[in-house]
Coordinates of C-alpha atoms and ligand atoms in Angstrom, one line a residue:
X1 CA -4.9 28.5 -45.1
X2 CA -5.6 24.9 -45.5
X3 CA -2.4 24.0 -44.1
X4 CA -3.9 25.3 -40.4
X5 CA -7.4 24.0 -41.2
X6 CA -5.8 20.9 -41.2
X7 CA -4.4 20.9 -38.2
X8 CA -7.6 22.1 -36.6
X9 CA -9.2 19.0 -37.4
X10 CA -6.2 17.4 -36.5
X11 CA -6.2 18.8 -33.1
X12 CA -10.2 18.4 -33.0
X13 CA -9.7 14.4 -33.5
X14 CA -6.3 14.3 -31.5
X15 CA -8.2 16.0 -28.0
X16 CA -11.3 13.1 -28.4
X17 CA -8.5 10.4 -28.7
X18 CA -6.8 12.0 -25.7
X19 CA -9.8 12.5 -23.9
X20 CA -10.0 8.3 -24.3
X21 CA -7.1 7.3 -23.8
X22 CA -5.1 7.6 -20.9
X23 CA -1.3 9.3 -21.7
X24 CA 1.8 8.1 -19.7
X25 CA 4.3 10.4 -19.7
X26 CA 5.9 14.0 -20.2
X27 CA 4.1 17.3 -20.7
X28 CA 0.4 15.5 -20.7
X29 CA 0.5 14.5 -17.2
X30 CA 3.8 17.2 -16.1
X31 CA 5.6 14.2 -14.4
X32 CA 9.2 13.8 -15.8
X33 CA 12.0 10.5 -15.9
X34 CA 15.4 12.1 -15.6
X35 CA 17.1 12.5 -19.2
X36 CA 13.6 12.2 -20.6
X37 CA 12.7 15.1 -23.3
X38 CA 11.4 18.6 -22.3
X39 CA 9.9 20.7 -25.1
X40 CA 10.7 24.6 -25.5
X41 CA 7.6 25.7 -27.6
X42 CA 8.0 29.0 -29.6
X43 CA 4.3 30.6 -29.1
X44 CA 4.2 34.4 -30.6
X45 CA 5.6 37.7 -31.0
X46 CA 4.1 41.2 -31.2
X47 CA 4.1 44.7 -29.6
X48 CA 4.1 45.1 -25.9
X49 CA 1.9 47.5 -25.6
X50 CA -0.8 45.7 -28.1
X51 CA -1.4 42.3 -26.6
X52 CA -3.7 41.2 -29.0
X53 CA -2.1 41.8 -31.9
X54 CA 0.5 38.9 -32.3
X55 CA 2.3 36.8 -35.0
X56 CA 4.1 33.5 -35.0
X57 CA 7.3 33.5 -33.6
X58 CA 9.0 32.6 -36.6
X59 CA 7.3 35.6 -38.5
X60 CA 10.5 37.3 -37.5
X61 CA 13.9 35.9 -38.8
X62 CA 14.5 33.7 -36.2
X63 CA 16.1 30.6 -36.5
X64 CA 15.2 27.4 -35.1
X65 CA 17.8 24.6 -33.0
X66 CA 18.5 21.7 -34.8
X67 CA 16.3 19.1 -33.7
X68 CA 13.7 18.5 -36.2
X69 CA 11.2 16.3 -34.0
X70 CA 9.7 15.6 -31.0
X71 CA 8.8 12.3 -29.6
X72 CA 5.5 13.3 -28.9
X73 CA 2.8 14.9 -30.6
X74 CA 1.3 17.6 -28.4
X75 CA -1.6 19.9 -29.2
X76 CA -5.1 20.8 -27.7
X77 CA -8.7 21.9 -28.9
X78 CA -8.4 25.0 -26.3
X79 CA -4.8 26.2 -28.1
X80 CA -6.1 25.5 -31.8
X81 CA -9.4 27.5 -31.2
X82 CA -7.7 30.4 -28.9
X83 CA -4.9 30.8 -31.9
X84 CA -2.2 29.6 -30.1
X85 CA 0.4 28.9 -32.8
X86 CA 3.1 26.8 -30.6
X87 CA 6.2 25.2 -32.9
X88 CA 9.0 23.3 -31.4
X89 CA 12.1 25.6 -31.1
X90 CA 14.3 22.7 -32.0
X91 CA 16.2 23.6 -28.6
X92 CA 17.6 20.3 -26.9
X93 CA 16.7 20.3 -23.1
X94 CA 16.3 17.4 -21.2
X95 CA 15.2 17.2 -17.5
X96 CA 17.5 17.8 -14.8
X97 CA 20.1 18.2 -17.2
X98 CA 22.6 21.5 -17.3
X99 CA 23.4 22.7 -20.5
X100 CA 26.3 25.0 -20.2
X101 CA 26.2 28.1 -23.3
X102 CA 25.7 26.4 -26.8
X103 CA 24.9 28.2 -29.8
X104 CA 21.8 26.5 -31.1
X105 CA 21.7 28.4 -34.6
X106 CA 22.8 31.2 -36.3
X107 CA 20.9 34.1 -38.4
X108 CA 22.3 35.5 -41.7
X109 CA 21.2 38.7 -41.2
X110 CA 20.9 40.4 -44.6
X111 CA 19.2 43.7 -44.8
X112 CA 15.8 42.7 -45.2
X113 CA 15.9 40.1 -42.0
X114 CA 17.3 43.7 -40.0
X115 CA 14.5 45.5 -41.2
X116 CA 12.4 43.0 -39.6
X117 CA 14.5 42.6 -36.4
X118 CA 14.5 47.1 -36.2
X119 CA 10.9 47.3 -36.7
X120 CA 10.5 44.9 -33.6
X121 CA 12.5 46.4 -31.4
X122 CA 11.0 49.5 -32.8
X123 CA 7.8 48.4 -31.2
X124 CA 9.0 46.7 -28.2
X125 CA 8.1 43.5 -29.4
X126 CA 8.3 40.5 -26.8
X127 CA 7.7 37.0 -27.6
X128 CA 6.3 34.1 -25.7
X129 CA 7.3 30.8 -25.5
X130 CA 6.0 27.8 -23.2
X131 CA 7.7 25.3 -21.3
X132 CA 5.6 22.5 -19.7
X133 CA 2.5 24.8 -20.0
X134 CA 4.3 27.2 -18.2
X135 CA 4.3 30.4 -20.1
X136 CA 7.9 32.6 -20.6
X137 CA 8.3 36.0 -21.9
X138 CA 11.5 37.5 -23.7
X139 CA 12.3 40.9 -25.5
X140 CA 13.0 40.9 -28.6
X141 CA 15.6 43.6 -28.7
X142 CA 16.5 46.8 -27.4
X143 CA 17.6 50.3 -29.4
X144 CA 19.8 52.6 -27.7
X145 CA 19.0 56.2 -26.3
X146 CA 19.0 58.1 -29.6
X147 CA 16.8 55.3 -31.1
X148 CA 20.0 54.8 -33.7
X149 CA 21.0 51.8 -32.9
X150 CA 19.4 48.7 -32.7
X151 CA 20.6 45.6 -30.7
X152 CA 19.0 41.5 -30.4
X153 CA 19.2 40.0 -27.5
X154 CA 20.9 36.8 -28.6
X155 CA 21.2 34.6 -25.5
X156 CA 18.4 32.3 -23.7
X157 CA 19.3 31.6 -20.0
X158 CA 16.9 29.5 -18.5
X159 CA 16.1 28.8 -15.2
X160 CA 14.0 25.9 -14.9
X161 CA 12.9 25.2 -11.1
X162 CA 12.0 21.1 -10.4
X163 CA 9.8 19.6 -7.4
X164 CA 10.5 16.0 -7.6
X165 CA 9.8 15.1 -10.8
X166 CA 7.7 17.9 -11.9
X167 CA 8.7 21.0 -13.4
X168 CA 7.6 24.2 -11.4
X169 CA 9.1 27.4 -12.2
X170 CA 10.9 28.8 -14.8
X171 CA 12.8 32.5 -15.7
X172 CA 14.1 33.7 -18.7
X173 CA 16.8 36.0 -18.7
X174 CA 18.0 37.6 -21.7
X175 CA 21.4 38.3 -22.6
X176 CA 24.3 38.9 -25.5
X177 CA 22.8 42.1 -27.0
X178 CA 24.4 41.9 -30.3
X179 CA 24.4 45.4 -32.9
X180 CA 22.4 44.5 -35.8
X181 CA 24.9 44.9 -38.9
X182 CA 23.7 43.9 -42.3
X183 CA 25.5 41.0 -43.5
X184 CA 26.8 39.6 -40.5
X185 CA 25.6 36.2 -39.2
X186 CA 24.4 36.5 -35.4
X187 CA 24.9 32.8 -33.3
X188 CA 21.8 32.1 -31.0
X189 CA 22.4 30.9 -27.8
X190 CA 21.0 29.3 -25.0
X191 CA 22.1 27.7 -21.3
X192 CA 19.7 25.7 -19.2
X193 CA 20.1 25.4 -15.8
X194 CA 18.3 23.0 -13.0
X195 CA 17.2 24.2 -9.4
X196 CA 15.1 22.6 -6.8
X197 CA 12.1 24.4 -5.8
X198 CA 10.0 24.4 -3.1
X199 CA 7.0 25.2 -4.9
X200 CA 4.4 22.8 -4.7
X201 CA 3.1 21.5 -8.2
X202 CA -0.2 22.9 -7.6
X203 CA 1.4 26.7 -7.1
X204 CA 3.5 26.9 -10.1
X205 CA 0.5 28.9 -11.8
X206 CA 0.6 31.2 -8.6
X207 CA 3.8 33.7 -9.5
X208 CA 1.6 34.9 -12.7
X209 CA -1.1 36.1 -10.7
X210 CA 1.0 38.5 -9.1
X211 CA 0.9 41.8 -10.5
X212 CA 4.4 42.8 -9.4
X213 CA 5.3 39.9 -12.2
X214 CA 5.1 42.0 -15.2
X215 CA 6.5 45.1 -13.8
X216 CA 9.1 42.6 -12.2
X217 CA 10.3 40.9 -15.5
X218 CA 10.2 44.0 -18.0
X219 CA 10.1 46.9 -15.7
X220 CA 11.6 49.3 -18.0
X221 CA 9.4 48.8 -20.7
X222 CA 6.0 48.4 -18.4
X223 CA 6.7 51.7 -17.5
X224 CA 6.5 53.5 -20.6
X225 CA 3.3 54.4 -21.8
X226 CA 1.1 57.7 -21.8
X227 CA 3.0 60.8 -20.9
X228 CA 6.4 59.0 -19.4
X229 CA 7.2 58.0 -22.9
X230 CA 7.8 61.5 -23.7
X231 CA 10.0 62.3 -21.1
X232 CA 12.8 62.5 -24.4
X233 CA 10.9 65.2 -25.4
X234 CA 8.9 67.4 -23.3
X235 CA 11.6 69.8 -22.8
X236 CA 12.2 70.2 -26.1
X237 CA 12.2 74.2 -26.8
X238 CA 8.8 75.2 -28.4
X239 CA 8.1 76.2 -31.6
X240 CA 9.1 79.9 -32.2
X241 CA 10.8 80.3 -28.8
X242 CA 11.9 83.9 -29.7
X243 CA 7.8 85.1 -29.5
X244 CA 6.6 82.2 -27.0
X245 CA 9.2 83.7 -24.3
X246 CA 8.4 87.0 -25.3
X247 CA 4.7 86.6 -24.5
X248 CA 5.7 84.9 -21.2
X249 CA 7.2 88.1 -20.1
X250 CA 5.1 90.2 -20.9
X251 CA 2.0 88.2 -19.3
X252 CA 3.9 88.4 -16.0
X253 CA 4.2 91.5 -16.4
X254 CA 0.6 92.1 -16.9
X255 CA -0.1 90.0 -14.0
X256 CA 2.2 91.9 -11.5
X257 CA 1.0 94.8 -12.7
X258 CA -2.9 94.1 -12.3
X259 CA -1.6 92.5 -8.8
X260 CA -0.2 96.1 -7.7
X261 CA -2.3 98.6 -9.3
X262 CA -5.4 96.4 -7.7
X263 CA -3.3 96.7 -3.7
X264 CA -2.8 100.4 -4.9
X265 CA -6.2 101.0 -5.2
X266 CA -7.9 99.0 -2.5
X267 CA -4.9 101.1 -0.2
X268 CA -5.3 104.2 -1.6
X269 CA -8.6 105.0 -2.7
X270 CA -7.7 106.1 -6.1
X271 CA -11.4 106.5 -8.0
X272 CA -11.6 109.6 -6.2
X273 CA -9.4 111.8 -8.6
X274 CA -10.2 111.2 -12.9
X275 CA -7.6 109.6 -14.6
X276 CA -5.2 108.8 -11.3
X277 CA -5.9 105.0 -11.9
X278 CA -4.4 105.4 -15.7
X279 CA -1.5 107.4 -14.5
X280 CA -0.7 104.6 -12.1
X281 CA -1.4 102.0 -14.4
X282 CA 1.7 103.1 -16.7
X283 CA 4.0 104.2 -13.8
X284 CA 3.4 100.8 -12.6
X285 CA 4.1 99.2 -15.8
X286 CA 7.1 101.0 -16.6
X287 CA 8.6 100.4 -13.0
X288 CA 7.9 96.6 -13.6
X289 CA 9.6 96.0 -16.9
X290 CA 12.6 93.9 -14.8
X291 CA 10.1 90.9 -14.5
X292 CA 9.1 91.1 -18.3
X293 CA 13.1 91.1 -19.0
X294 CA 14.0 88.4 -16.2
X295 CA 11.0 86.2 -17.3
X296 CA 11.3 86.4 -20.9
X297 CA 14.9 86.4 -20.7
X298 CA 15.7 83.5 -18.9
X299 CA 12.9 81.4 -20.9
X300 CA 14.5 82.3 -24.4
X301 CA 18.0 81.3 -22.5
X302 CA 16.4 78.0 -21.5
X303 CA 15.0 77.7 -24.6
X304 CA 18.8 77.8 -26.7
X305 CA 17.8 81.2 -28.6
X306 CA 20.0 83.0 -29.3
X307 CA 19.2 86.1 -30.7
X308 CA 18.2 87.4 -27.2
X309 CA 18.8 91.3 -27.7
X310 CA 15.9 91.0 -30.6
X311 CA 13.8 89.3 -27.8
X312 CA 14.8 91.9 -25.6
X313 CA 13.3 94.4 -27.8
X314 CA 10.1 92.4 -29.0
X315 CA 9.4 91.8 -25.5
X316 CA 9.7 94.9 -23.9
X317 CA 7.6 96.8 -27.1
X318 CA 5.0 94.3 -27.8
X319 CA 2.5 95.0 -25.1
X320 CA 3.4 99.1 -25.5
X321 CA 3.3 98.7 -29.4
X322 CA -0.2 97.2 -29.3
X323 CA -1.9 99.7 -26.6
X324 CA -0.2 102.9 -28.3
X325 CA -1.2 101.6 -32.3
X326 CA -4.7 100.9 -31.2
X327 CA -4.8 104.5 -29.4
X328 CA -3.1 105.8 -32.2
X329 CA -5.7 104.8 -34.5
X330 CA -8.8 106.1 -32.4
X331 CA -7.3 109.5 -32.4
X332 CA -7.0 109.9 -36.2
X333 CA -10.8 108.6 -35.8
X334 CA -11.1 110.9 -32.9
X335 CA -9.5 113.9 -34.8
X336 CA -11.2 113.3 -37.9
X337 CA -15.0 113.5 -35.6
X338 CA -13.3 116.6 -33.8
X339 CA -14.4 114.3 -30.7
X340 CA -12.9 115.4 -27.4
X341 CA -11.2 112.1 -26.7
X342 CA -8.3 112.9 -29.0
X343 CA -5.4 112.5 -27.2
X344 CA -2.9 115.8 -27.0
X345 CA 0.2 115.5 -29.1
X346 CA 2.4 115.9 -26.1
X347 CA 1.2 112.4 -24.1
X348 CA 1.8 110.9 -27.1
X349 CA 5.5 112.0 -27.0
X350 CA 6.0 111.4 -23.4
X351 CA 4.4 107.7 -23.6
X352 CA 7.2 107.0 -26.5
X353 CA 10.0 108.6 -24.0
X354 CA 8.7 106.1 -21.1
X355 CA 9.2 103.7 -23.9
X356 CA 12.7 104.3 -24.7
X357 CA 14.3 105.8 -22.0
X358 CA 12.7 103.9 -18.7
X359 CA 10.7 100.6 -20.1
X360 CA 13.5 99.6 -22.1
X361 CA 16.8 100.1 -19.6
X362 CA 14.6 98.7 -17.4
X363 CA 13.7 95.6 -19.4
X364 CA 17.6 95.2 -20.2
X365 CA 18.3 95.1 -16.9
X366 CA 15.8 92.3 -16.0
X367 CA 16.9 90.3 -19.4
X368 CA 20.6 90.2 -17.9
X369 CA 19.4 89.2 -14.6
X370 CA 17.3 86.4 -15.8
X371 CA 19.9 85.0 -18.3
X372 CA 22.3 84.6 -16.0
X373 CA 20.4 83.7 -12.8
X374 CA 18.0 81.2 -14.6
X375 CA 19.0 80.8 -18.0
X376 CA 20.4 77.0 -17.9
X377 CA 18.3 74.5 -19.0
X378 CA 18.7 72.4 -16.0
X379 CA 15.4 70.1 -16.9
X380 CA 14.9 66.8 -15.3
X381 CA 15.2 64.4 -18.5
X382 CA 17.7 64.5 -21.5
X383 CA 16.0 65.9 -24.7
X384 CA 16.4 63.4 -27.4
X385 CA 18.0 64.3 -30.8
X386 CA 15.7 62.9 -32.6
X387 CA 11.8 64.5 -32.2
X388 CA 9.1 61.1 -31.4
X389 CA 6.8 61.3 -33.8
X390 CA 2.9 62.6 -32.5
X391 CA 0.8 59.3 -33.0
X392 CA -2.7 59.2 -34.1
X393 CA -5.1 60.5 -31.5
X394 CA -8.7 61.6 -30.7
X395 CA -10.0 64.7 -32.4
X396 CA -11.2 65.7 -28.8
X397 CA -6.9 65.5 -28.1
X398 CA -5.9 67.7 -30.9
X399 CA -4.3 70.4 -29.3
X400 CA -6.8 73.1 -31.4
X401 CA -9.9 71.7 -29.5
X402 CA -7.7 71.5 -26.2
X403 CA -7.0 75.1 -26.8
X404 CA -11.0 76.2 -27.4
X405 CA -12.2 74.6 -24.5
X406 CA -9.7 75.4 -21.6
X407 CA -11.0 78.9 -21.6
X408 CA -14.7 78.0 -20.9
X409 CA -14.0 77.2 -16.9
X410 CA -11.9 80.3 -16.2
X411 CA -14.2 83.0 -18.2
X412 CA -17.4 81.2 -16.4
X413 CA -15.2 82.3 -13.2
X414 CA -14.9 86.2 -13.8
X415 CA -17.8 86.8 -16.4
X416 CA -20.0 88.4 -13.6
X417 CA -16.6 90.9 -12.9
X418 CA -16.9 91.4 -16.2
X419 CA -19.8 93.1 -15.8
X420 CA -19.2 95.4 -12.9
X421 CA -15.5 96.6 -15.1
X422 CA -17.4 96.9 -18.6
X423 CA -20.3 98.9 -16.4
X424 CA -17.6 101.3 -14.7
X425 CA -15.3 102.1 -18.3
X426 CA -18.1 102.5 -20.5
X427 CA -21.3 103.5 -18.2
X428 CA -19.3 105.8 -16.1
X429 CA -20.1 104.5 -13.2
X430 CA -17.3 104.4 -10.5
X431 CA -16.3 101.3 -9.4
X432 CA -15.0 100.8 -5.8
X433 CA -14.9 97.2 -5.0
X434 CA -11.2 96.8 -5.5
X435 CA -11.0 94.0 -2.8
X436 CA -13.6 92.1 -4.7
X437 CA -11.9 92.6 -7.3
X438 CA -8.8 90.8 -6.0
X439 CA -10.4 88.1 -4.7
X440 CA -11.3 87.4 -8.3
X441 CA -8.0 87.9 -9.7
X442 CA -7.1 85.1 -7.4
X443 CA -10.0 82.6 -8.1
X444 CA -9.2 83.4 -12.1
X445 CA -5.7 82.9 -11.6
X446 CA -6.0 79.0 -9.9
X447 CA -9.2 78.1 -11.9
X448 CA -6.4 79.0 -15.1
X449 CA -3.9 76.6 -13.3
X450 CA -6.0 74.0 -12.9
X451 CA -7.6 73.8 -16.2
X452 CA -4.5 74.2 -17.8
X453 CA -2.2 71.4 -15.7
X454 CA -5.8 69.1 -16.8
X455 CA -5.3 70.3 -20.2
X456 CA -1.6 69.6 -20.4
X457 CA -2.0 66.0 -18.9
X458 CA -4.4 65.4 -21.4
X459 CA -2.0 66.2 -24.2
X460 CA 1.1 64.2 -22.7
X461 CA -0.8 61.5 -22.1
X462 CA -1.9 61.4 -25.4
X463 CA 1.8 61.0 -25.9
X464 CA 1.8 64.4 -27.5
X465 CA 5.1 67.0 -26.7
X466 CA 3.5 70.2 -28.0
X467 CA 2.5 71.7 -24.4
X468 CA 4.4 75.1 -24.2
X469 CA 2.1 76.8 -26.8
X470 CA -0.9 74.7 -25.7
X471 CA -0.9 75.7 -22.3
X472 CA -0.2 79.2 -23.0
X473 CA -3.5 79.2 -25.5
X474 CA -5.6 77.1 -23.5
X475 CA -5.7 80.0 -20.5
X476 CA -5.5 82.5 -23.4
X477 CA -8.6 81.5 -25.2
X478 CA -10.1 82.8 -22.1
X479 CA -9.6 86.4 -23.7
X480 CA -11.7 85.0 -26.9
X481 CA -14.4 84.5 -24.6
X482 CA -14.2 87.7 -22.9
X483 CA -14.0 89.2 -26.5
X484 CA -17.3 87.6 -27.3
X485 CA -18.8 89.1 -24.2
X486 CA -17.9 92.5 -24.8
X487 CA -19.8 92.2 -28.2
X488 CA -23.3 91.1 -26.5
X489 CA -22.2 93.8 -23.5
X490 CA -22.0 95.9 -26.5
X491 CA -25.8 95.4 -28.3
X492 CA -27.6 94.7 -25.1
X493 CA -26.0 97.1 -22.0
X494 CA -24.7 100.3 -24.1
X495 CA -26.3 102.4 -26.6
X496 CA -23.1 103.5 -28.1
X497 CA -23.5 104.6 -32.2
X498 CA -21.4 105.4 -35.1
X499 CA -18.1 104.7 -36.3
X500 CA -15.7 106.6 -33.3
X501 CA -17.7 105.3 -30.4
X502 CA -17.6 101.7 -32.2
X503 CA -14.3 101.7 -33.1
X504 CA -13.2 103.1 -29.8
X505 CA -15.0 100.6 -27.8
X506 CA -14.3 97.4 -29.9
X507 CA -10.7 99.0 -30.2
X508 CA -10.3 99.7 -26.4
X509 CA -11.9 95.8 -25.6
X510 CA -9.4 94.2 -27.6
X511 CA -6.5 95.8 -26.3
X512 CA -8.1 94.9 -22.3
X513 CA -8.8 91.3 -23.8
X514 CA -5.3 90.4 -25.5
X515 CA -3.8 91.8 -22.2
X516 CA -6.1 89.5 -20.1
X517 CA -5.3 86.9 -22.3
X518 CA -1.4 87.0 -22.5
X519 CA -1.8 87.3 -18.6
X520 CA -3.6 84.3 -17.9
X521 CA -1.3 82.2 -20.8
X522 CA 1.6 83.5 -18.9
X523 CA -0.2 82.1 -15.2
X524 CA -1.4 79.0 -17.3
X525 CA 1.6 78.4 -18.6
X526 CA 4.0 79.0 -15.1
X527 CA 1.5 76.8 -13.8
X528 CA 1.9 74.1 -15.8
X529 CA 5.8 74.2 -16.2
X530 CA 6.0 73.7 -12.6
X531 CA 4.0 70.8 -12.7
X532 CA 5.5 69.3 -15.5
X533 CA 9.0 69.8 -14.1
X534 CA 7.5 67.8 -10.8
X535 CA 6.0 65.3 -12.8
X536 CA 9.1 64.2 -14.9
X537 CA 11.5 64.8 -12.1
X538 CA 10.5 61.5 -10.4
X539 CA 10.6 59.7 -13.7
X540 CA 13.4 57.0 -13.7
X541 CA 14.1 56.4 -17.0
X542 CA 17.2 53.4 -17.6
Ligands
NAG601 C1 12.9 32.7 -10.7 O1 13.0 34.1 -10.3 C2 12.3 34.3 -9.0 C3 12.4 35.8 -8.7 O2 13.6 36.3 -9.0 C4 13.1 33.5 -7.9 O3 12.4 33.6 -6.7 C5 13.0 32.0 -8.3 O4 13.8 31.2 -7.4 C6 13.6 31.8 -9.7 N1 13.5 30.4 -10.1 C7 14.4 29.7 -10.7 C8 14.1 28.4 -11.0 O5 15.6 30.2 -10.8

């Protein structure tokens, strides 16, 4: 632009004059005759949150006072080569006199000057403007709750603070919000007001130092970045609610059911008799169907579904469905080797009897509880109508890779477990050590926590809303590992052969793995919600 490389010369040859020649009066040397001319310069405008990027002032639609001059010509070499774009606002003020509300111009807002004026307050765009070198900082605008509506802040009180004849403070405060209607004219206004200050000259610079300024002057908006500008959304119900809640269920069941059948052992000494740990296993599980319904339940409530007897049954039949198909399928493979692992036709009978006639009253009953003892979504912030779109991030932040890597900590923390249960299943070798075994049950289930309220942080911050699932996965992907670890325990510790002994193995392994997975999703996930809840409870939002 020539028109600017002009002026940079301008300034260049203006600041050597200067630098000659003494200057007598007003903004040069900050000392003011009463009545005599004070200049409101218009500096820039741009996001809040990106304070380098910045445009003129007048980029927006503004509109400028009336006053055309100045009777001074003010610029220095400093402000030209830093890209400070100061124009006169046209804004009559003289010192130490009041002006009571005037309207010093008026915008015709058509629709194109609106889209401007939205897509600034869309991104909380402030402006700056300077008074006697002091610097002044205004919003823009402000858009409701449902990001609807948007509204311009239309009147310019100012404050200006004096010390003799020197100017030493000044606030802004912004009034009028006025709804921005398409072809509707919008009147600017401004008021100046005098006060003596205290401040000594040689201080004024002193109250911008201050960090509490910022947060002082445009406290709601310094608040929101990272994960508190989500609070709109975070408790929005997750995608597919009716299988997410289902899952949670059905991993605290697996979890209380590990938690008992472990005490059971340690107490009563059950690897003495074959098969007694299976047959408490699945008493155990059917007695504990309540917590799958309460858990699942109440989530789905919480969540809005409504189709919660379909839950009901999904919940209750998913973990069943997937250990009775996969055994199912090994005993046609079992039968068709004539291999004594076949299982008789009457278990199969009485497993689908638990099924119907104790896992599934059972489950009812906990659904009930659960959907009216914890079913209201009492959450600490409003959900939006209107979902914030996900910006831009990272590929180390993408959910996916969040989800790979929160299982690495938690399977490095039971891996050598691992071992010891693989050895005792497949290598017949009794294992005894429930209390160990506890004790790692216990280490897995904070290590899971941990990761996964890391994890979870990560993602808000990264102003993503898409925890629920991500949480659940990131503990879950613990199972992939232990998947992966059953297939070297597999080639290096066993000599197992053909199609029924790999089939029943790899069968068997992914059944213990999903379970272990669902389990620590459900832990991961309960862990998480809590903290989440915590985090956004002592949110303020205005
Ligand atoms: C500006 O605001 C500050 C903080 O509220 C106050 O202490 C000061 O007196 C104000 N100055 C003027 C000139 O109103």
């Amino acid at each position: 632009m020539g028109y600017s490389r002009w002026k940079v010369v301008a300034a260049v040859v203006f600041a050597l004059v200067c630098s000659l020649s003494p200057v007598d009066a007003d903004e040069h040397d900050h000392t003011y005759t009463d009545k005599e001319e004070v200049v409101l310069w218009m500096n820039t405008v741009g996001p809040y949150h990106n304070r380098q990027e910045t445009y003129k002032y007048f980029s927006l639609p503004f509109c400028a006072g009336s006053q055309k001059t100045i009777s001074h010509y003010h610029e220095t070499l400093g402000e030209a080569l830093q890209g400070v774009e100061l124009e006169f606002s046209g804004l009559q003020i003289k010192f130490k006199e009041e002006v009571m509300q005037s309207t010093y111009c008026e915008i015709e807002l058509d629709k194109a000057k609106r889209d401007a004026f939205v897509y600034a307050i869309k991104n909380h765009y402030w402006y700056q403007m300077y008074i006697d070198d002091l610097p002044i900082w205004g919003i823009v605008g402000e858009a409701d709750e449902n990001g609807e509506e948007h509204y311009l802040w239309t009147y310019k009180k100012l404050e200006i603070g004096f010390n003799g004849n020197r100017i030493v403070d000044v606030n802004l405060t912004s009034e009028g919000k006025v709804r921005l209607v398409p072809n509707t004219r919008i009147p600017m206004s401004y008021s100046v007001k005098w006060k003596k200050s205290d401040v000594k000259f040689e201080d004024r610079f002193d109250k911008y130092l201050d960090p509490s300024f910022f947060q002082h002057r445009d406290r709601d908006l310094g608040d929101e970045y990272g994960w508190k500008q989500v609070h709109g959304d975070v408790f929005r119900p997750s995608s597919h609610p009716l299988i997410f809640s289902s899952l949670i269920g059905s991993g605290c069941q697996i979890f209380s059911v590990s938690l008992i059948v472990i005490i059971v052992a340690m107490v009563e000494d059950l690897y003495t008799e074959r098969g007694s740990m299976l047959s408490t296993a699945i008493f155990v599980y059917a007695a504990t169907s309540p917590v799958n319904g309460y858990f699942g339940g109440s989530l789905y409530a919480k969540q809005g579904g409504r189709r919660w007897i379909k839950q009901m049954f999904i919940g209750a039949f998913m973990i069943p469905a997937m250990v009775c198909g996969t055994a199912f399928f090994i005993n046609f493979i079992a039968i068709y080797y004539h291999a004594s692992r076949a299982i008789p036709f009457g278990t199969m009978v009485a497993v689908c009897c638990i099924c119907f006639f104790v896992i599934l009253p059972l489950n009812l009953v906990g659904t009930i509880l659960g959907r009216n003892l914890s079913g209201q979504p009492n959450f600490p912030c409003r959900v939006n109508a209107v979902p914030r779109p996900i910006p831009e991030k990272k590929w180390f932040m993408e959910p996916a890779v969040i989800v790979c890597l929160g299982g690495i900590l938690p399977f490095g923390s039971i891996f050598i477990e691992m071992y010891f249960i693989f050895t005792s299943f497949w290598a017949y070798k009794i294992y005894y050590v429930y209390g160990f075994m506890m004790l790692v049950l216990v280490i897995l289930c904070i290590v899971t926590v941990c990761v996964t309220i890391v994890c979870t942080y990560f993602l808000l911050n990264a102003e993503d809303y898409r925890w629920q699932w991500t949480s659940f996965l990131s503990a879950a992907s613990t199972a992939v590992y232990v998947y992966m670890y059953s297939f070297y325990y597999y080639f290096f510790k066993t000599k197992m052969y053909g199609l029924f002994q790999t089939s029943f193995y790899f069968g068997y392994m992914a059944v213990f793995s999903t379970a272990l997975g669902i389990m620590c999703g459900a832990v991961g996930y309960m862990g998480t919600s809590a903290f989440v809840r915590k985090i956004y409870t002592n949110v303020k939002i205005d």
